[in-house]
Amino acid sequence: MSYKNTTSDTTISRPTPEAFLKIARQEERGHLRIFLGAAPGVGKTSAMLRAAHERAAEGENIVIGVIESHGRTETEQLCHGLDRISLVTREHREHQFQEFDLDATLEHAPAIVLVDELAHRNIPGGRHPRRYQDIEELLDIGIDVWTTLNVQHIESLNDAVARITNIRMRETIPDSLITRARDITLIDLTPEELIQRLKQGKVYIPEQARAALDGFFNIANLTALRELAMQTMAERIENDVRDSMGIHGVPGPWPVRPKILVALRGSTDDATLIRATHRMAERGNATWQAVYVDIGNADSSERSELEKSSQLIERLGGEITVLSGESRVGELLDYARRLNVTTLMVSRSENSFWCNWQRSFSKQLLRKAHEFDLIVIAETERYKPLHRMKRSLARLSIREWLLPICILPITLGLSLLIDHMMALANLSLIFLTGVLVTAVYSGTRSAMLSALLSFLVYNFFFTEPRYTLAMSHRDQFITVFFFLVVALIGGQLAGRARRQLVALRESRDQTQRLLQFSRALAVAADHASVRTIGMSTLADWLQVPTVYLELSPEDEAPQVTESYPGLITLDNTAKQAAAWSYHQRRRSGHGSHTLAIQRWRFIPLVEGDTTLGVVGLALGDREAPLDHSQEILTDTLINQLSMALGRTRLVNDLGTAKLAEENERLRSALLSSVSHDLRTPLASIIGSASSLRDLDDQLSQDDKRELLDGVLSESERLNRYIQNLLDMTRLGHGSLKIERDWVSLSDLINAALNRLGSALSDIRVERDWADNLPLLYVHPALIEQALVNVIENAVRFSPYDGRIHINAARQHDDMIIRITDEGPGIPEYLREQVFDMFFTGGEGDRGKHGSGLGLAICRGMIGAHGGSIDAEANSGDTGTRIVIRLPLIDSEGIKQKTEGEHGR
């Protein structure tokens, strides 16, 4: 159901701004032409290539971006004679793929480019994941694009195609591209001819063709898909007709395609009218739609009948639109012209008792709807005027009865007080004021009742002869008569103003509520927050309890995961209705046609093929049922809730996918690191040990010492690597304990250099710091290990006989340690990544520069002390400077620091 606010305009005699705006938007960008087919093999690509040859012969700058020939020789032959843009090669899962080169096409900037298979999914590595996004970028800069599309890849037809073929298409394109296309060419082929082409090998290679004939390509599937393609083309042609009418200012309708519009009145006859419209549309193969014009005076009975009609229309496969305006006839005709409707269907209607002087709705249409076929259905119940008066009086509420009866004595009393002071005509103003007050506070019907009662009282008490309804003077008769006319007209106008004011307030309240709800959902960070906001908002507005149910993998039925107010449990009947709604994706419970005898109404939240959950509303607890506007607002709020839940679900899925990708990267890096950093020293140790054992007699003492030094060096290297792994594990689990002690920076650096030993044999180390540097209150072993990792990393990247400069200085309340090497340096975009685990600059286990753990461990150890470590460019042309910042703690702050760490 949709809701529209319109203003009446019964004729369209000039071009519509919407049509011009649509044309302007198309002209300012590139044009899209789609060759549409029911299935692969109907000849879309061949037709596109033949049309391209015709345009090329006319001198058009047209090139081939990509053509998916699938090995078909005839398709490749049609490509000859047309310029082609070279494809780009991308690697995916150890295979090479040829893909459309978007950048080369943008650089070439042809007038028209052929890009086959609009729904194609690109190989990872390009700018866009989908080919239609490449095409949108081309269109946005003004390049025309021709492409091909099978009807099963249109997003809005995805469910229908799945039901027909039992295959869910994953590569779909948004319907907005169909709307954006300037031209759509339908390439049609009968199912028999297509199957014959398949058997001849003109669509797929023989092995694929046999599988296709056994599955997708059968007569039933192809016939149904062919009809879908024709329906899509027919809808596009109908839209083009409406646009053409709007551009040329044609008032319409043009009877291009039969379309029936049924006008509802909120009466018991609407059900009969809807069924008759459905039967007529089925017989005439026409589309149909229902419309209700709300002029602001609908009572609860009309709203109830309208809700019943909406449910009936939904069951029959139609849709209903609610318009808002002042004139039912004007709004209906204006809407019918805009939709290019050919036939109007209404029920024969009689006016209410209050408006008997007006033409009936059906008679007004018969008088004004000259351009439409008008079908009037007989009423199921006929009422005589007296019965209609009784019905109208019975529909008055207590407020509509009470206010005229209360105001009338007041106006009568005032008139009796000043009767001797004023003329008869002036007394009518007092009664007229009472009618207007009644209209403002109770509406038109109450004002009409007040006007009639005031007319009788005015006549009875103030005309001669008094205290009778007879009038002896003609001027008094004229005065009383015109008082009644003015009172009726004034009451109608005041009642209409009241209705407009009430409608404006309701619209403002609904807009404000939707805005607040949207803002609250926008800032909700997770699934639980969205649930809580949704349930509390619906409960506060509807004044009923609300629940939200979800199905977890370990449960057999949906369970309540959110409720408001407080904790709410459902009985077995309600649980059964909720489970039915979850699995069937349809409403159930109160006000529906499934398990309706209960207080709860359950509404499923569906996103694509997934049911997110079920919202339960205890509408049976309300004193009055929801009116039509409340139903619309409820549906809108629930739709927003569904989109917000879908957003959080997508965010969670992306987070999970990112985490899985990161875990996979770390696993691969760890395996690669272990295979290199464990295997290499072990191989060296094994080789040296075996040489000592097998060649002991042949080796000199110097050779033996050299082999033993190698064993020791590689063992220390292996020990450092294992220590790094253990330290990183402890950092990751938060189990690394900081046992602080006072230590000088000189002792830490000397200890680190001694541990590196022979690794520094080919490197010059320069030390630069003042003798009076303050002591550090740190965990000595951890900071020493961090320094070892940084210096060892500098050694690895330094050239032979290179220089490593270590500088330290106090800066405010921090100790700054700078370690500079003369290596190749780190590019600016990689200076943060070098502190990630297992980052080796893309070399993996083939690199000579270690496992990529050292600097990551340094950041963890330094960070555990409240410090920081960063990579900077050296002041010269080469080299890297690692800057370590450690906070200095005075003796007064030791106790507070220690207590804080123990508290953690």
XYZ file of C-alpha atoms in Angstrom, residues 86-338:
253
model
C 42.726 -4.977 -25.283
C 41.593 -6.953 -22.276
C 43.468 -6.879 -18.991
C 44.801 -10.115 -17.447
C 43.962 -10.802 -13.818
C 45.045 -13.739 -11.694
C 42.611 -15.430 -9.339
C 43.222 -18.703 -7.494
C 46.212 -19.540 -9.673
C 44.265 -19.053 -12.910
C 44.575 -16.318 -15.527
C 41.414 -14.446 -16.646
C 40.861 -11.873 -19.387
C 38.718 -8.993 -18.107
C 37.267 -5.741 -19.439
C 39.808 -2.907 -19.107
C 37.845 0.060 -17.773
C 40.814 2.418 -17.542
C 41.875 1.747 -21.132
C 38.303 2.437 -22.287
C 38.178 5.717 -20.364
C 41.486 6.742 -21.920
C 40.289 5.806 -25.429
C 36.963 7.686 -24.875
C 34.958 6.241 -27.806
C 31.477 7.453 -28.709
C 30.017 3.959 -28.207
C 31.547 0.932 -26.483
C 30.191 -2.638 -26.576
C 30.307 -4.348 -23.174
C 28.814 -7.828 -23.245
C 27.014 -9.496 -20.287
C 25.771 -6.675 -18.080
C 25.323 -8.972 -15.040
C 28.898 -10.328 -15.135
C 30.823 -10.504 -11.832
C 34.342 -9.114 -12.196
C 37.458 -10.998 -11.141
C 38.848 -9.464 -7.907
C 41.472 -6.822 -8.545
C 39.489 -4.342 -10.590
C 37.928 -1.070 -9.488
C 34.392 -2.457 -9.218
C 33.114 -5.894 -8.184
C 30.397 -5.910 -10.876
C 30.482 -5.096 -14.582
C 27.351 -2.966 -14.430
C 29.275 -0.615 -12.108
C 31.966 -0.268 -14.784
C 29.212 0.612 -17.244
C 27.726 3.199 -14.864
C 31.119 4.923 -14.647
C 31.320 5.036 -18.444
C 27.814 6.461 -18.692
C 28.521 9.114 -16.058
C 31.331 10.646 -18.113
C 29.236 10.654 -21.314
C 30.231 7.446 -23.156
C 27.361 5.504 -24.741
C 27.295 1.821 -23.839
C 25.630 -1.102 -25.598
C 25.261 -4.270 -23.560
C 23.342 -7.556 -23.326
C 21.158 -8.956 -20.571
C 19.107 -12.067 -19.855
C 15.797 -11.423 -18.138
C 16.594 -13.784 -15.230
C 19.302 -11.367 -14.029
C 16.878 -8.506 -13.249
C 16.704 -8.063 -9.474
C 12.915 -7.606 -9.192
C 12.328 -10.850 -11.125
C 14.748 -12.901 -9.031
C 12.061 -14.595 -6.919
C 9.856 -15.321 -9.931
C 12.763 -16.857 -11.846
C 13.689 -18.985 -8.833
C 10.148 -20.367 -8.642
C 10.116 -21.118 -12.365
C 13.557 -22.679 -12.757
C 14.351 -23.788 -9.181
C 17.644 -21.882 -9.607
C 18.470 -18.740 -7.631
C 20.423 -16.249 -9.750
C 23.282 -14.666 -7.784
C 24.397 -12.228 -10.478
C 21.549 -9.701 -10.631
C 21.455 -6.069 -11.706
C 19.346 -3.323 -10.092
C 16.121 -2.343 -11.820
C 17.351 1.251 -11.922
C 19.566 0.275 -14.875
C 16.494 -0.853 -16.818
C 14.888 2.496 -16.057
C 18.080 4.340 -17.011
C 18.403 2.604 -20.396
C 17.471 4.867 -23.267
C 16.742 1.955 -25.608
C 15.875 -1.675 -24.962
C 15.857 -4.109 -27.863
C 14.100 -7.430 -27.323
C 15.827 -10.367 -29.041
C 13.237 -13.129 -29.223
C 13.515 -16.777 -30.214
C 10.992 -19.553 -29.756
C 11.886 -22.268 -27.203
C 11.995 -24.888 -29.930
C 14.464 -22.885 -32.027
C 16.654 -22.164 -28.996
C 16.791 -25.844 -28.022
C 17.691 -26.705 -31.621
C 20.550 -24.153 -31.516
C 21.710 -25.705 -28.258
C 21.782 -29.194 -29.764
C 23.771 -27.869 -32.728
C 26.455 -26.542 -30.373
C 25.765 -22.893 -31.209
C 25.233 -21.894 -27.569
C 27.516 -24.095 -25.422
C 30.137 -26.732 -26.061
C 28.632 -30.262 -26.308
C 29.309 -31.277 -22.673
C 27.730 -28.099 -21.310
C 24.883 -28.322 -23.815
C 23.842 -31.790 -22.602
C 23.800 -30.606 -18.974
C 21.784 -27.518 -19.955
C 19.182 -29.608 -21.804
C 18.752 -31.795 -18.732
C 18.255 -28.789 -16.431
C 17.607 -25.162 -17.313
C 16.807 -25.450 -21.019
C 13.406 -27.130 -21.196
C 10.243 -25.986 -22.962
C 8.410 -24.985 -19.766
C 11.256 -22.881 -18.366
C 12.023 -21.163 -21.656
C 8.346 -20.374 -22.320
C 7.921 -18.797 -18.886
C 11.164 -16.801 -19.220
C 10.084 -15.661 -22.666
C 6.850 -14.309 -21.201
C 8.810 -12.504 -18.455
C 10.994 -10.876 -21.104
C 7.941 -9.748 -23.062
C 6.281 -8.402 -19.912
C 9.433 -6.442 -19.091
C 9.453 -5.017 -22.590
C 5.738 -4.184 -22.386
C 6.215 -2.334 -19.100
C 9.094 -0.380 -20.612
C 6.992 0.563 -23.645
C 4.175 1.680 -21.361
C 6.592 3.913 -19.431
C 7.869 5.341 -22.729
C 4.283 6.099 -23.772
C 3.623 7.939 -20.494
C 6.861 9.921 -20.876
C 5.964 10.834 -24.447
C 2.515 11.988 -23.313
C 4.103 14.087 -20.578
C 6.629 15.699 -22.946
C 4.024 16.631 -25.551
C 1.382 17.659 -23.019
C -1.100 15.000 -24.146
C -3.849 14.773 -21.484
C -4.507 11.102 -22.139
C -5.373 8.434 -21.612
C -3.980 6.585 -24.590
C -5.529 3.114 -24.775
C -2.216 1.386 -25.455
C -2.631 -1.251 -22.761
C -5.831 -1.959 -20.818
C -5.571 -0.731 -17.247
C -8.424 -0.599 -14.777
C -8.618 1.750 -11.795
C -11.236 0.936 -9.166
C -12.379 3.769 -6.888
C -13.128 2.763 -3.295
C -15.405 4.682 -0.921
C -14.813 2.871 2.375
C -18.226 1.190 2.232
C -19.488 -2.378 2.382
C -19.908 -2.305 -1.416
C -16.123 -2.030 -1.944
C -15.586 -5.794 -1.589
C -18.083 -6.512 -4.388
C -16.475 -3.826 -6.529
C -12.971 -5.232 -5.997
C -14.019 -8.769 -6.917
C -15.774 -7.532 -10.057
C -12.686 -5.543 -11.062
C -10.449 -8.573 -10.552
C -12.703 -10.771 -12.702
C -12.840 -8.177 -15.465
C -9.060 -7.725 -15.424
C -8.552 -11.499 -15.628
C -10.935 -11.801 -18.587
C -9.399 -8.847 -20.421
C -5.773 -9.599 -19.522
C -5.551 -6.117 -18.039
C -3.697 -4.677 -15.056
C -5.718 -3.177 -12.239
C -5.214 -1.001 -9.214
C -7.400 0.379 -6.431
C -7.419 3.955 -5.175
C -9.043 5.660 -2.208
C -9.247 9.442 -1.937
C -9.135 10.654 1.649
C -10.744 14.086 2.024
C -10.383 14.017 5.799
C -13.909 13.070 6.896
C -13.570 9.294 7.105
C -14.967 7.790 10.300
C -13.995 4.559 12.057
C -16.433 2.446 10.016
C -14.959 3.714 6.726
C -11.436 3.042 7.962
C -12.431 -0.447 9.033
C -13.970 -1.184 5.627
C -10.896 0.263 3.916
C -8.636 -2.053 5.919
C -10.763 -5.050 4.929
C -10.598 -3.936 1.301
C -6.802 -3.626 1.519
C -6.504 -7.200 2.743
C -8.815 -8.413 -0.036
C -6.791 -6.539 -2.671
C -3.584 -8.041 -1.327
C -5.030 -11.558 -1.545
C -6.140 -10.936 -5.135
C -2.685 -9.720 -6.155
C -3.493 -6.026 -6.592
C -2.308 -2.875 -4.903
C -4.032 0.103 -3.350
C -3.000 3.752 -3.291
C -4.409 6.298 -0.856
C -4.572 9.883 -2.128
C -5.168 12.945 0.002
C -7.032 15.972 -1.285
C -10.195 18.062 -1.200
C -12.115 16.651 -4.160
C -12.568 12.932 -4.621
C -13.551 13.272 -8.243
C -10.737 15.684 -9.113
C -8.036 13.650 -7.384
C -9.274 10.396 -8.922
C -9.343 11.752 -12.493
C -5.951 13.434 -12.134
C -4.394 10.201 -10.860
C -6.069 8.150 -13.610
C -4.683 10.437 -16.308
C -1.156 10.239 -14.909
